[in-house]
Short mmCIF file of C-alpha atoms and ligand atoms in Angstrom, two decimals:
data_model
loop_
_atom_site.label_atom_id
_atom_site.label_comp_id
_atom_site.label_asym_id
_atom_site.label_seq_id
_atom_site.Cartn_x
_atom_site.Cartn_y
_atom_site.Cartn_z
CA MET A 17 -31.34 21.30 39.54
CA ARG A 18 -27.87 19.88 38.94
CA TRP A 19 -27.83 16.12 38.43
CA ILE A 20 -25.16 13.94 39.96
CA ASP A 21 -24.73 11.84 36.83
CA LEU A 22 -23.03 8.54 37.61
CA ARG A 23 -24.34 6.59 34.60
CA SER A 24 -21.04 6.70 32.73
CA ASP A 25 -17.79 8.61 32.35
CA THR A 26 -18.98 9.51 28.84
CA VAL A 27 -21.37 12.17 30.18
CA THR A 28 -18.69 14.79 30.92
CA ARG A 29 -18.88 18.11 29.12
CA PRO A 30 -15.77 19.90 27.86
CA THR A 31 -14.35 22.38 30.37
CA GLU A 32 -13.92 26.06 29.51
CA ALA A 33 -10.19 25.53 28.99
CA MET A 34 -10.82 22.56 26.68
CA ARG A 35 -13.36 24.57 24.68
CA HIS A 36 -10.79 27.32 24.38
CA ALA A 37 -8.21 24.85 23.02
CA MET A 38 -10.82 23.61 20.51
CA ALA A 39 -11.64 27.14 19.35
CA GLU A 40 -7.96 27.92 18.83
CA ALA A 41 -7.13 24.71 16.91
CA VAL A 42 -5.27 25.04 13.62
CA VAL A 43 -7.10 22.78 11.14
CA GLY A 44 -6.91 21.37 7.62
CA ASP A 45 -8.52 18.58 5.60
CA ASP A 46 -7.66 15.40 7.49
CA VAL A 47 -8.64 13.09 4.62
CA TYR A 48 -5.73 14.78 2.78
CA GLU A 49 -3.74 14.26 6.02
CA GLU A 50 -3.42 18.04 6.22
CA ASP A 51 -4.84 18.70 9.66
CA PRO A 52 -1.85 19.54 11.86
CA THR A 53 -3.80 19.19 15.11
CA VAL A 54 -5.00 15.69 14.22
CA ARG A 55 -1.46 14.72 13.25
CA ARG A 56 -0.17 16.02 16.55
CA LEU A 57 -2.80 14.03 18.47
CA GLU A 58 -2.00 10.85 16.52
CA GLU A 59 1.74 11.23 17.08
CA ARG A 60 1.33 12.14 20.73
CA THR A 61 -0.87 9.13 21.44
CA ALA A 62 1.40 6.78 19.50
CA ASP A 63 4.37 8.13 21.52
CA LEU A 64 2.57 7.55 24.81
CA LEU A 65 1.92 3.94 23.81
CA GLU A 66 5.31 3.52 22.07
CA LYS A 67 3.67 2.59 18.78
CA GLU A 68 4.82 3.80 15.36
CA ALA A 69 1.60 5.55 14.38
CA GLY A 70 -1.91 6.49 15.43
CA LEU A 71 -5.26 7.09 13.74
CA PHE A 72 -7.94 9.43 15.10
CA VAL A 73 -11.37 7.82 14.92
CA ALA A 74 -14.86 8.96 15.83
CA SER A 75 -15.48 6.49 18.66
CA GLY A 76 -14.16 3.50 20.53
CA THR A 77 -16.55 1.31 18.59
CA MET A 78 -15.14 2.61 15.30
CA GLY A 79 -11.59 2.10 16.60
CA ASN A 80 -12.18 -1.52 17.58
CA LEU A 81 -14.05 -2.25 14.35
CA THR A 82 -11.36 -0.60 12.24
CA ALA A 83 -8.72 -2.69 14.01
CA LEU A 84 -10.61 -5.96 13.52
CA LEU A 85 -11.37 -5.24 9.84
CA THR A 86 -7.68 -4.45 9.33
CA HIS A 87 -6.35 -7.59 11.03
CA ALA A 88 -9.01 -10.03 9.77
CA HIS A 89 -11.12 -10.64 6.66
CA ARG A 90 -14.38 -12.42 5.79
CA GLY A 91 -14.49 -15.92 7.26
CA ASP A 92 -11.55 -15.29 9.58
CA GLU A 93 -12.00 -15.67 13.31
CA ILE A 94 -11.34 -13.52 16.36
CA ILE A 95 -11.10 -14.73 19.95
CA VAL A 96 -13.11 -12.53 22.29
CA GLY A 97 -14.37 -12.75 25.88
CA HIS A 98 -18.09 -13.26 26.52
CA LEU A 99 -18.10 -10.08 28.65
CA ALA A 100 -16.01 -7.98 26.25
CA HIS A 101 -17.40 -4.62 25.16
CA THR A 102 -16.62 -5.66 21.58
CA PHE A 103 -18.82 -8.74 21.95
CA LEU A 104 -21.64 -7.22 24.04
CA TYR A 105 -22.03 -3.62 22.99
CA GLU A 106 -20.68 -2.98 19.49
CA VAL A 107 -23.69 -4.17 17.49
CA GLY A 108 -21.85 -7.23 16.22
CA GLY A 109 -20.06 -4.91 13.77
CA SER A 110 -17.14 -7.20 12.93
CA ALA A 111 -19.61 -9.88 11.81
CA GLY A 112 -22.23 -7.52 10.38
CA LEU A 113 -19.83 -5.43 8.33
CA GLY A 114 -16.77 -7.65 8.05
CA GLY A 115 -18.11 -11.21 7.93
CA ILE A 116 -15.70 -12.03 10.75
CA HIS A 117 -16.54 -15.03 12.91
CA ALA A 118 -16.15 -14.83 16.70
CA ALA A 119 -14.89 -17.57 19.01
CA VAL A 120 -16.45 -16.40 22.25
CA CYS A 121 -14.55 -17.54 25.35
CA GLN A 122 -15.60 -17.34 28.97
CA ASN A 123 -14.14 -14.35 30.82
CA ASP A 124 -13.36 -14.86 34.47
CA SER A 125 -14.14 -12.20 37.06
CA GLU A 126 -10.66 -10.72 36.63
CA GLY A 127 -11.45 -9.65 33.07
CA THR A 128 -9.08 -12.24 31.69
CA ILE A 129 -9.65 -15.36 29.59
CA PRO A 130 -7.59 -18.24 31.00
CA LEU A 131 -4.55 -18.94 28.81
CA GLU A 132 -5.54 -22.61 28.34
CA THR A 133 -8.97 -21.48 27.10
CA ILE A 134 -7.33 -19.19 24.54
CA ALA A 135 -4.92 -21.93 23.49
CA ASP A 136 -7.86 -24.32 23.01
CA ALA A 137 -9.77 -21.76 20.93
CA ILE A 138 -6.93 -21.16 18.47
CA ARG A 139 -7.69 -23.06 15.26
CA ASP A 140 -5.38 -25.35 13.39
CA PRO A 141 -4.48 -23.32 10.29
CA LEU A 142 -3.92 -26.53 8.34
CA ASP A 143 -7.42 -27.85 9.05
CA VAL A 144 -9.55 -27.25 5.96
CA HIS A 145 -12.71 -27.28 8.13
CA ALA A 146 -11.71 -24.39 10.36
CA PRO A 147 -11.70 -20.61 10.02
CA ILE A 148 -8.31 -19.00 10.55
CA THR A 149 -7.70 -17.38 13.93
CA ARG A 150 -6.41 -13.86 13.27
CA VAL A 151 -6.88 -11.81 16.42
CA ILE A 152 -7.13 -12.19 20.19
CA CYS A 153 -9.07 -9.28 21.74
CA LEU A 154 -8.33 -8.10 25.27
CA GLU A 155 -9.90 -5.25 27.22
CA ASN A 156 -8.20 -3.06 29.84
CA THR A 157 -9.65 -1.87 32.11
CA HIS A 158 -12.38 -4.47 31.78
CA ASN A 159 -15.71 -2.64 31.80
CA ARG A 160 -18.19 -5.44 32.44
CA CYS A 161 -15.80 -7.09 34.92
CA GLY A 162 -16.04 -4.07 37.19
CA GLY A 163 -13.34 -1.82 35.76
CA VAL A 164 -10.68 -4.25 36.88
CA VAL A 165 -7.11 -3.73 35.62
CA LEU A 166 -5.50 -6.56 33.63
CA SER A 167 -2.03 -7.40 34.87
CA PRO A 168 0.74 -6.57 32.37
CA ALA A 169 2.10 -10.09 32.91
CA TYR A 170 -1.17 -11.61 31.69
CA VAL A 171 -1.24 -9.44 28.57
CA ALA A 172 2.39 -10.39 27.87
CA ALA A 173 1.57 -14.09 28.27
CA VAL A 174 -1.33 -13.83 25.81
CA ALA A 175 0.94 -12.01 23.37
CA ARG A 176 3.57 -14.78 23.59
CA LEU A 177 0.91 -17.36 22.80
CA ALA A 178 -0.37 -15.28 19.88
CA ARG A 179 3.00 -14.38 18.38
CA HIS A 180 4.01 -18.01 18.36
CA LYS A 181 0.98 -18.72 16.11
CA ASP A 182 1.17 -15.56 14.01
CA ILE A 183 -2.00 -14.13 15.56
CA ALA A 184 -2.47 -10.43 16.36
CA VAL A 185 -3.41 -9.09 19.79
CA HIS A 186 -5.81 -6.16 19.83
CA LEU A 187 -6.20 -4.26 23.07
CA ASP A 188 -9.45 -2.39 23.68
CA GLY A 189 -7.90 0.23 25.94
CA ALA A 190 -10.95 2.47 26.20
CA ARG A 191 -9.79 3.11 29.79
CA LEU A 192 -6.10 2.23 29.47
CA PHE A 193 -5.08 5.46 31.22
CA ASN A 194 -7.24 4.49 34.20
CA ALA A 195 -5.32 1.20 34.34
CA SER A 196 -2.04 3.08 34.10
CA ARG A 197 -2.86 5.49 36.94
CA ALA A 198 -4.33 2.76 39.13
CA LEU A 199 -1.20 0.60 39.04
CA GLY A 200 1.19 3.54 38.77
CA MET A 201 2.70 2.09 35.59
CA PRO A 202 3.10 3.67 32.15
CA PRO A 203 0.52 2.56 29.54
CA THR A 204 3.38 0.94 27.60
CA ARG A 205 3.35 -1.87 30.16
CA TRP A 206 0.23 -3.11 28.37
CA SER A 207 0.60 -1.60 24.89
CA GLU A 208 4.03 -3.13 24.30
CA ALA A 209 2.49 -6.59 24.13
CA ALA A 210 -0.32 -5.64 21.75
CA ASP A 211 -0.17 -5.24 17.98
CA SER A 212 -2.95 -2.65 18.03
CA VAL A 213 -4.34 -0.54 20.84
CA MET A 214 -7.44 1.64 20.94
CA VAL A 215 -7.72 4.34 23.60
CA CYS A 216 -10.78 6.56 24.22
CA LEU A 217 -10.50 10.30 24.79
CA SER A 218 -14.22 10.59 25.51
CA LYS A 219 -14.41 8.48 28.68
CA GLY A 220 -12.48 9.42 31.81
CA LEU A 221 -10.31 11.85 29.86
CA GLY A 222 -13.31 14.09 29.33
CA ALA A 223 -13.04 15.00 25.63
CA PRO A 224 -16.39 15.30 23.83
CA VAL A 225 -15.52 12.89 20.97
CA GLY A 226 -12.87 10.56 19.76
CA SER A 227 -10.54 7.64 20.14
CA VAL A 228 -7.10 6.85 18.76
CA LEU A 229 -6.09 3.51 17.25
CA CYS A 230 -2.35 2.83 17.36
CA GLY A 231 -0.05 0.23 15.83
CA THR A 232 2.75 -0.11 13.30
CA ARG A 233 2.99 2.38 10.45
CA GLU A 234 1.92 -0.36 8.03
CA PHE A 235 -1.08 -1.30 10.20
CA VAL A 236 -2.22 2.31 10.49
CA ARG A 237 -1.87 2.83 6.72
CA ALA A 238 -4.24 -0.10 6.15
CA ALA A 239 -6.53 1.02 8.98
CA ARG A 240 -6.80 4.48 7.38
CA ARG A 241 -8.39 2.88 4.29
CA VAL A 242 -10.79 0.90 6.48
CA ARG A 243 -11.73 4.03 8.42
CA LYS A 244 -12.52 5.77 5.10
CA MET A 245 -14.65 2.78 4.05
CA LEU A 246 -16.60 3.08 7.31
CA GLY A 247 -17.31 6.74 6.57
CA GLY A 248 -14.89 7.85 9.24
CA GLY A 249 -12.65 10.05 7.09
CA MET A 250 -13.33 13.46 8.63
CA ARG A 251 -12.28 16.88 7.39
CA GLN A 252 -11.37 19.84 9.65
CA VAL A 253 -11.55 17.57 12.66
CA GLY A 254 -8.60 19.19 14.41
CA ILE A 255 -11.26 21.04 16.41
CA LEU A 256 -12.06 17.70 18.07
CA ALA A 257 -8.46 16.49 18.14
CA ALA A 258 -7.55 19.66 20.08
CA ALA A 259 -9.90 18.53 22.84
CA GLY A 260 -8.11 15.16 22.86
CA LEU A 261 -4.68 16.80 23.07
CA TYR A 262 -5.91 18.99 25.91
CA ALA A 263 -7.22 15.88 27.69
CA LEU A 264 -3.89 14.05 27.32
CA ASP A 265 -2.09 17.09 28.76
CA HIS A 266 -4.44 17.85 31.65
CA HIS A 267 -6.77 14.98 32.46
CA ILE A 268 -4.66 11.85 32.89
CA GLU A 269 -3.22 12.44 36.36
CA ARG A 270 -6.55 13.60 37.74
CA LEU A 271 -7.98 10.10 37.09
CA ASP A 272 -6.56 9.39 40.57
CA GLU A 273 -9.37 11.55 41.99
CA ASP A 274 -11.97 9.46 40.15
CA HIS A 275 -10.42 6.29 41.57
CA ALA A 276 -10.42 7.70 45.11
CA ASN A 277 -14.04 8.81 44.69
CA ALA A 278 -14.98 5.38 43.35
CA ARG A 279 -13.38 3.73 46.38
CA LEU A 280 -15.31 6.03 48.71
CA LEU A 281 -18.50 5.23 46.83
CA ALA A 282 -17.94 1.46 46.91
CA GLU A 283 -17.17 1.46 50.64
CA GLY A 284 -20.25 3.59 51.31
CA ILE A 285 -22.41 1.21 49.29
CA ALA A 286 -21.08 -1.79 51.19
CA ALA A 287 -22.19 -0.11 54.44
CA ILE A 288 -25.83 0.13 53.29
CA PRO A 289 -27.99 -2.85 54.33
CA SER A 290 -29.07 -5.08 51.36
CA LEU A 291 -26.40 -3.58 49.06
CA SER A 292 -22.87 -4.70 48.31
CA SER A 293 -20.20 -3.79 45.78
CA PRO A 294 -17.43 -5.97 44.36
CA GLN A 295 -15.32 -2.80 44.29
CA ALA A 296 -15.41 -2.68 48.10
CA GLN A 297 -13.57 -6.02 48.08
CA PRO A 298 -9.87 -6.44 47.30
CA SER A 299 -9.09 -6.86 43.60
CA PRO A 300 -6.31 -9.06 42.14
CA THR A 301 -4.82 -5.89 40.63
CA SER A 302 -6.85 -2.75 41.18
CA TRP A 303 -10.29 -1.31 40.70
CA THR A 304 -10.66 2.01 38.91
CA ASN A 305 -13.60 4.37 38.32
CA LEU A 306 -16.45 1.90 37.78
CA VAL A 307 -18.55 0.84 40.75
CA TYR A 308 -21.14 -1.89 40.52
CA VAL A 309 -23.93 -2.11 43.08
CA ALA A 310 -25.34 -5.56 43.82
CA ILE A 311 -28.72 -5.78 45.50
CA ASP A 312 -29.25 -8.75 47.80
CA PRO A 313 -31.88 -11.00 46.12
CA ASP A 314 -33.31 -12.03 49.51
CA ALA A 315 -33.87 -8.40 50.39
CA VAL A 316 -35.66 -7.87 47.05
CA ARG A 317 -37.92 -10.88 47.81
CA HIS A 318 -38.71 -9.19 51.13
CA GLY A 319 -39.68 -5.89 49.53
CA ALA A 320 -36.39 -4.03 48.99
CA PRO A 321 -36.27 -2.12 45.67
CA ASP A 322 -34.82 -3.89 42.63
CA ALA A 323 -32.41 -2.13 40.26
CA ALA A 324 -35.14 -0.44 38.20
CA LEU A 325 -36.96 0.91 41.26
CA LEU A 326 -33.74 1.90 42.97
CA SER A 327 -32.56 3.88 39.94
CA ALA A 328 -36.01 5.55 39.66
CA ARG A 329 -35.84 6.56 43.30
CA LEU A 330 -32.28 7.80 42.88
CA ARG A 331 -33.45 9.94 39.96
CA GLU A 332 -36.09 11.54 42.22
CA ARG A 333 -33.17 12.38 44.52
CA GLY A 334 -31.07 13.96 41.77
CA VAL A 335 -28.73 11.00 41.19
CA LEU A 336 -28.47 9.09 37.91
CA ALA A 337 -27.24 5.47 37.85
CA SER A 338 -27.65 2.74 35.21
CA PRO A 339 -29.37 -0.61 35.86
CA ILE A 340 -27.11 -3.25 34.29
CA GLY A 341 -27.74 -6.75 32.98
CA LYS A 342 -30.84 -8.89 33.13
CA THR A 343 -30.99 -9.90 36.78
CA GLY A 344 -32.65 -6.64 37.84
CA ARG A 345 -30.33 -6.56 40.82
CA GLU A 346 -27.33 -4.67 39.50
CA LEU A 347 -26.59 -0.97 39.03
CA ARG A 348 -23.50 0.76 37.75
CA MET A 349 -22.15 4.04 39.09
CA VAL A 350 -19.16 5.70 37.44
CA THR A 351 -16.98 8.50 38.77
CA HIS A 352 -15.54 11.09 36.40
CA LEU A 353 -14.41 14.68 35.83
CA ASP A 354 -17.80 16.15 36.69
CA VAL A 355 -18.25 14.23 39.96
CA THR A 356 -16.75 15.69 43.14
CA THR A 357 -16.15 13.99 46.47
CA ALA A 358 -19.08 16.00 47.85
CA ASP A 359 -21.24 14.58 45.01
CA VAL A 360 -20.26 11.06 46.04
CA GLU A 361 -21.21 11.79 49.66
CA GLN A 362 -24.51 13.23 48.43
CA ALA A 363 -25.09 10.18 46.21
CA LEU A 364 -24.54 7.85 49.18
CA ILE A 365 -27.12 9.76 51.24
CA ALA A 366 -29.54 9.49 48.29
CA LEU A 367 -28.79 5.78 47.90
CA ARG A 368 -29.47 5.04 51.54
CA SER A 369 -32.73 6.96 51.44
CA ALA A 370 -33.71 5.29 48.12
CA VAL A 371 -33.17 1.82 49.63
CA GLU A 372 -35.21 2.68 52.70
CA GLY A 373 -37.87 4.48 50.63
CA THR A 374 -37.78 7.44 52.97
C1 PLP B 407 -17.02 2.78 25.75
C2 PLP B 407 -16.24 1.61 25.37
C3 PLP B 407 -15.97 1.32 24.03
C4 PLP B 407 -16.63 2.05 22.89
O1 PLP B 407 -16.46 3.41 22.86
P1 PLP B 407 -17.56 4.36 22.18
O2 PLP B 407 -16.80 5.62 22.00
O3 PLP B 407 -18.68 4.46 23.15
O4 PLP B 407 -17.96 3.75 20.88
C5 PLP B 407 -15.17 0.24 23.75
N1 PLP B 407 -14.67 -0.52 24.74
C6 PLP B 407 -14.90 -0.28 26.04
C7 PLP B 407 -14.28 -1.16 27.07
C8 PLP B 407 -15.71 0.78 26.41
O5 PLP B 407 -15.95 1.01 27.70
#
């Protein structure tokens, strides 16, 4: 049986053509900076984001951590949203490994932190009692806020605030290319305002492994040492970088299909009694490939399945979706390279039947 796997866009498997590109990759020892395929990927990504240099890392988590450890040191502070991936899902790495303190600010539903909140959180560098604010972290698209796109104007406004105080802006752009396709704007519209940007090749772009961290040449030189310290100096890793290059060449424009499928899915969900989806509502900017399913609490009190039961029933029907959060009333469904429009239609039939228990 073939699963319709909507748990995440990380579940894609490399296509035949991508595997072919990997097999053909010219490689060398990348710790010696002698892997031509890795160098090409780093330059290509940096060019796309109009940054001076890039660094290939094993994961988005390693990319964000490497950035934070490069910008900030023990006892320094970062400003991060309470729904940020970096705060929720990266094992507290910047504190655990870097001794970096976090000022956690409330995200609003648009994935932003209000500018006044950020301004309030910035410490007075002359106050002997306070840690020094070094970095403001933003995320685009914002995963836990429904895959919403941050507006370029917002990112620019945060950067103006930061620059004025000599604070870096780090952009977790795990799905920056989704944002770019959704608004029909180049990724530079967001990257130009950030000092460092991390993009994932292993999410919607469909590569098996890898992220690229970009910034100034000086930043990337320092980040390269940090990556080595984290055990992330890899050797003939051009085999993986080749998959990333293939993804940048062939899998960016097709993100539009994922967005169209996600819209179809969200609208279908909204038409099922007791279910709703924020992604079926208008967004301030745009939604992308993440669809959240909200189960009406009243319906659950009257016997409708909660998130755990609903996902179990979906599994029996060949569809995988992730329960999210602690309320027991939220599921996440993600469209990607291995999900067709027919799969979405099939998933909606399964969802309806799972709700009704038929
Ligand atoms: C997935 C993700 C990451 C981390 O990437 P991994 O490769 O899974 O470590 C970081 N930020 C966001 C927003 C993500 O969705």
